[in-house]
Amino acid sequence: MRTIAEIPVLPAEHAVTATDHTAATDDHARLAITVHQPETPDPTRPLVVLVHGWAASRTVWHSTAHQLAAAGHTVATYDQRGHASSTVGREPISIARLARDLDTVVGTLTTAERPVVLVGHSGGGYAALAWAADPDVGRPGGAGKRLAGLVLVSTASHGQDTPANEVKMMGSRLFSRALRTPWLGRKLLGQTHGPRAALEARETNRRLFASTRPQTRAACFASSQGMDQRSGLGRISAPAVVITGTEDKVVKPSFSQELAAALPQATLHEVPGIGHMVPLEIPRHIAHQVHQLVLAGR
């Protein structure tokens, strides 16, 4: 188990550019995308796609994406449907629908031949797993041939049955009003962080949660009820890294441990003292693991 101080910082060897794009899904949702890349991109490296969790946005990945781009990677972040600048579309939110959205993003930004590394946090990990395990998803050749690696952060393949009363709360006006009050919102979301999380990380999480549409929050948290992706994990042959904070109270570390054990080529990294919001609490750990995974596959 590695301490926070032992996690390396990536070398910042490149100037970074960021460009915005939009992808349209087959049910008429419009997904807002940002591509971060070095000024001279390396087309031989996989495209890294970062998928955020419920009630967040692509901005939750800002530090991770910048670190990776400065180290020479091309990185895409996007707002999941109904979040931030992405529209809802005609179909209801479900894990399968979000996996198809991810497929739309990948297909919009890459050719059929370019490999992809997926990084999913929390609910974004559910979508990434669904995409990776579905042989019919992806461009010609299927997802398996395109997937160069998975980094799964604070996520699980099953056991995330949000209670009905919590789903109702996520969609309530009272909860939304409370989230807009900084000190109260941070208190309400206190279980999503480790005990030593910086105020900036806590406040960023509150703002993201508060700015997400209540209907979207409720639909996302309801979408994992009954989710069980374990039967498809054996089909994911790409190398995988599973990251969990030892203080995660949202997706318990035991679920990450089970996930790592079930994937054919996975390693588990437990970060002491870190809670659920790893992208905000210690983004350099995610960047380091993605960088190492990409270099190992070259």
PDB file of C-alpha atoms in Angstrom, residues 164-289:
ATOM      1  CA  ALA A 164     -35.167   4.468  -2.753  1.00  0.00           C
ATOM      2  CA  ASN A 165     -35.200   7.203  -0.109  1.00  0.00           C
ATOM      3  CA  GLU A 166     -31.721   8.331  -1.161  1.00  0.00           C
ATOM      4  CA  VAL A 167     -32.762   8.440  -4.825  1.00  0.00           C
ATOM      5  CA  LYS A 168     -35.747  10.562  -3.817  1.00  0.00           C
ATOM      6  CA  MET A 169     -33.491  12.884  -1.828  1.00  0.00           C
ATOM      7  CA  MET A 170     -31.176  13.340  -4.822  1.00  0.00           C
ATOM      8  CA  GLY A 171     -34.100  14.731  -6.792  1.00  0.00           C
ATOM      9  CA  SER A 172     -35.570  16.903  -4.056  1.00  0.00           C
ATOM     10  CA  ARG A 173     -35.637  20.695  -4.114  1.00  0.00           C
ATOM     11  CA  LEU A 174     -34.813  20.845  -0.397  1.00  0.00           C
ATOM     12  CA  PHE A 175     -31.596  18.876  -0.905  1.00  0.00           C
ATOM     13  CA  SER A 176     -30.701  21.078  -3.867  1.00  0.00           C
ATOM     14  CA  ARG A 177     -31.253  24.211  -1.810  1.00  0.00           C
ATOM     15  CA  ALA A 178     -29.068  22.850   0.999  1.00  0.00           C
ATOM     16  CA  LEU A 179     -26.277  22.021  -1.441  1.00  0.00           C
ATOM     17  CA  ARG A 180     -26.181  25.647  -2.594  1.00  0.00           C
ATOM     18  CA  THR A 181     -25.195  26.766   0.927  1.00  0.00           C
ATOM     19  CA  PRO A 182     -21.415  26.144   1.026  1.00  0.00           C
ATOM     20  CA  TRP A 183     -20.900  25.052   4.638  1.00  0.00           C
ATOM     21  CA  LEU A 184     -24.070  22.949   4.684  1.00  0.00           C
ATOM     22  CA  GLY A 185     -23.433  21.395   1.299  1.00  0.00           C
ATOM     23  CA  ARG A 186     -19.920  20.383   2.291  1.00  0.00           C
ATOM     24  CA  LYS A 187     -21.293  18.848   5.488  1.00  0.00           C
ATOM     25  CA  LEU A 188     -23.957  16.879   3.606  1.00  0.00           C
ATOM     26  CA  LEU A 189     -21.308  15.504   1.229  1.00  0.00           C
ATOM     27  CA  GLY A 190     -18.749  14.880   3.970  1.00  0.00           C
ATOM     28  CA  GLN A 191     -18.869  11.097   3.535  1.00  0.00           C
ATOM     29  CA  THR A 192     -17.561  11.415  -0.023  1.00  0.00           C
ATOM     30  CA  HIS A 193     -14.105  12.551   1.126  1.00  0.00           C
ATOM     31  CA  GLY A 194     -11.292  11.249   3.228  1.00  0.00           C
ATOM     32  CA  PRO A 195     -10.771  12.877   6.650  1.00  0.00           C
ATOM     33  CA  ARG A 196      -7.857  15.035   5.453  1.00  0.00           C
ATOM     34  CA  ALA A 197      -9.300  16.197   2.123  1.00  0.00           C
ATOM     35  CA  ALA A 198      -8.444  19.819   1.329  1.00  0.00           C
ATOM     36  CA  LEU A 199     -11.141  22.475   1.544  1.00  0.00           C
ATOM     37  CA  GLU A 200     -10.696  23.191  -2.165  1.00  0.00           C
ATOM     38  CA  ALA A 201     -11.516  19.574  -3.042  1.00  0.00           C
ATOM     39  CA  ARG A 202     -14.564  19.550  -0.761  1.00  0.00           C
ATOM     40  CA  GLU A 203     -15.838  22.825  -2.163  1.00  0.00           C
ATOM     41  CA  THR A 204     -15.310  21.764  -5.785  1.00  0.00           C
ATOM     42  CA  ASN A 205     -17.292  18.605  -5.139  1.00  0.00           C
ATOM     43  CA  ARG A 206     -20.103  20.607  -3.523  1.00  0.00           C
ATOM     44  CA  ARG A 207     -20.320  23.014  -6.444  1.00  0.00           C
ATOM     45  CA  LEU A 208     -20.451  20.182  -8.959  1.00  0.00           C
ATOM     46  CA  PHE A 209     -23.110  18.336  -6.991  1.00  0.00           C
ATOM     47  CA  ALA A 210     -25.171  21.489  -6.511  1.00  0.00           C
ATOM     48  CA  SER A 211     -25.025  22.444 -10.185  1.00  0.00           C
ATOM     49  CA  THR A 212     -26.225  19.053 -11.431  1.00  0.00           C
ATOM     50  CA  ARG A 213     -29.904  18.924 -12.307  1.00  0.00           C
ATOM     51  CA  PRO A 214     -31.893  17.185  -9.544  1.00  0.00           C
ATOM     52  CA  GLN A 215     -33.593  14.916 -12.093  1.00  0.00           C
ATOM     53  CA  THR A 216     -30.220  13.840 -13.421  1.00  0.00           C
ATOM     54  CA  ARG A 217     -28.872  13.129  -9.940  1.00  0.00           C
ATOM     55  CA  ALA A 218     -31.880  10.978  -9.098  1.00  0.00           C
ATOM     56  CA  ALA A 219     -31.812   9.100 -12.415  1.00  0.00           C
ATOM     57  CA  CYS A 220     -28.107   8.350 -12.150  1.00  0.00           C
ATOM     58  CA  PHE A 221     -28.280   7.054  -8.601  1.00  0.00           C
ATOM     59  CA  ALA A 222     -31.314   4.935  -9.522  1.00  0.00           C
ATOM     60  CA  SER A 223     -29.538   3.473 -12.561  1.00  0.00           C
ATOM     61  CA  SER A 224     -27.180   1.304 -10.493  1.00  0.00           C
ATOM     62  CA  GLN A 225     -30.029  -0.419  -8.615  1.00  0.00           C
ATOM     63  CA  GLY A 226     -29.724  -4.102  -9.455  1.00  0.00           C
ATOM     64  CA  MET A 227     -26.539  -3.575 -11.478  1.00  0.00           C
ATOM     65  CA  ASP A 228     -24.433  -6.725 -11.730  1.00  0.00           C
ATOM     66  CA  GLN A 229     -21.698  -6.767 -14.363  1.00  0.00           C
ATOM     67  CA  ARG A 230     -19.697  -9.650 -12.900  1.00  0.00           C
ATOM     68  CA  SER A 231     -20.595 -12.119 -15.647  1.00  0.00           C
ATOM     69  CA  GLY A 232     -18.870  -9.969 -18.261  1.00  0.00           C
ATOM     70  CA  LEU A 233     -15.630  -9.226 -16.415  1.00  0.00           C
ATOM     71  CA  GLY A 234     -13.884 -12.346 -17.701  1.00  0.00           C
ATOM     72  CA  ARG A 235     -14.216 -11.026 -21.256  1.00  0.00           C
ATOM     73  CA  ILE A 236     -12.089  -7.974 -20.478  1.00  0.00           C
ATOM     74  CA  SER A 237      -8.603  -9.110 -21.403  1.00  0.00           C
ATOM     75  CA  ALA A 238      -6.963  -5.671 -21.400  1.00  0.00           C
ATOM     76  CA  PRO A 239      -4.673  -4.730 -18.509  1.00  0.00           C
ATOM     77  CA  ALA A 240      -6.519  -2.931 -15.738  1.00  0.00           C
ATOM     78  CA  VAL A 241      -5.682  -0.874 -12.674  1.00  0.00           C
ATOM     79  CA  VAL A 242      -8.217  -0.611  -9.848  1.00  0.00           C
ATOM     80  CA  ILE A 243      -7.755   2.317  -7.437  1.00  0.00           C
ATOM     81  CA  THR A 244      -9.576   2.700  -4.139  1.00  0.00           C
ATOM     82  CA  GLY A 245      -9.186   4.987  -1.156  1.00  0.00           C
ATOM     83  CA  THR A 246      -9.133   3.200   2.177  1.00  0.00           C
ATOM     84  CA  GLU A 247     -11.626   5.766   3.533  1.00  0.00           C
ATOM     85  CA  ASP A 248     -14.161   5.406   0.706  1.00  0.00           C
ATOM     86  CA  LYS A 249     -17.635   5.350   2.287  1.00  0.00           C
ATOM     87  CA  VAL A 250     -19.553   5.499  -1.013  1.00  0.00           C
ATOM     88  CA  VAL A 251     -18.135   2.478  -2.871  1.00  0.00           C
ATOM     89  CA  LYS A 252     -16.558   0.358  -0.168  1.00  0.00           C
ATOM     90  CA  PRO A 253     -12.979  -0.794  -0.826  1.00  0.00           C
ATOM     91  CA  SER A 254     -14.150  -4.409  -0.625  1.00  0.00           C
ATOM     92  CA  PHE A 255     -16.030  -3.932  -3.911  1.00  0.00           C
ATOM     93  CA  SER A 256     -12.882  -2.610  -5.584  1.00  0.00           C
ATOM     94  CA  GLN A 257     -10.974  -5.592  -4.205  1.00  0.00           C
ATOM     95  CA  GLU A 258     -13.543  -7.978  -5.678  1.00  0.00           C
ATOM     96  CA  LEU A 259     -13.419  -6.152  -9.003  1.00  0.00           C
ATOM     97  CA  ALA A 260      -9.637  -6.394  -9.219  1.00  0.00           C
ATOM     98  CA  ALA A 261      -9.747 -10.098  -8.349  1.00  0.00           C
ATOM     99  CA  ALA A 262     -12.347 -10.813 -11.055  1.00  0.00           C
ATOM    100  CA  LEU A 263     -10.653  -8.993 -13.942  1.00  0.00           C
ATOM    101  CA  PRO A 264      -8.163 -11.258 -15.779  1.00  0.00           C
ATOM    102  CA  GLN A 265      -5.302  -8.726 -15.816  1.00  0.00           C
ATOM    103  CA  ALA A 266      -5.845  -6.289 -12.958  1.00  0.00           C
ATOM    104  CA  THR A 267      -3.756  -4.814 -10.191  1.00  0.00           C
ATOM    105  CA  LEU A 268      -5.226  -3.190  -7.097  1.00  0.00           C
ATOM    106  CA  HIS A 269      -3.935   0.069  -5.601  1.00  0.00           C
ATOM    107  CA  GLU A 270      -5.269   1.091  -2.200  1.00  0.00           C
ATOM    108  CA  VAL A 271      -4.449   4.665  -1.190  1.00  0.00           C
ATOM    109  CA  PRO A 272      -4.439   5.234   2.577  1.00  0.00           C
ATOM    110  CA  GLY A 273      -6.492   8.082   4.016  1.00  0.00           C
ATOM    111  CA  ILE A 274      -8.284   8.896   0.740  1.00  0.00           C
ATOM    112  CA  GLY A 275     -12.060   8.859   0.308  1.00  0.00           C
ATOM    113  CA  HIS A 276     -14.349   8.446  -2.674  1.00  0.00           C
ATOM    114  CA  MET A 277     -13.399  11.591  -4.607  1.00  0.00           C
ATOM    115  CA  VAL A 278      -9.951  10.443  -5.710  1.00  0.00           C
ATOM    116  CA  PRO A 279      -9.932  12.722  -8.809  1.00  0.00           C
ATOM    117  CA  LEU A 280     -10.148  15.729  -6.488  1.00  0.00           C
ATOM    118  CA  GLU A 281      -8.220  14.414  -3.492  1.00  0.00           C
ATOM    119  CA  ILE A 282      -5.165  12.981  -5.242  1.00  0.00           C
ATOM    120  CA  PRO A 283      -5.346  13.365  -9.035  1.00  0.00           C
ATOM    121  CA  ARG A 284      -1.635  12.718  -9.502  1.00  0.00           C
ATOM    122  CA  HIS A 285      -2.127   9.091  -8.467  1.00  0.00           C
ATOM    123  CA  ILE A 286      -4.598   8.534 -11.293  1.00  0.00           C
ATOM    124  CA  ALA A 287      -2.324  10.333 -13.764  1.00  0.00           C
ATOM    125  CA  HIS A 288       0.650   8.234 -12.672  1.00  0.00           C
ATOM    126  CA  GLN A 289      -1.230   4.949 -13.077  1.00  0.00           C
TER     127      GLN A 289
END
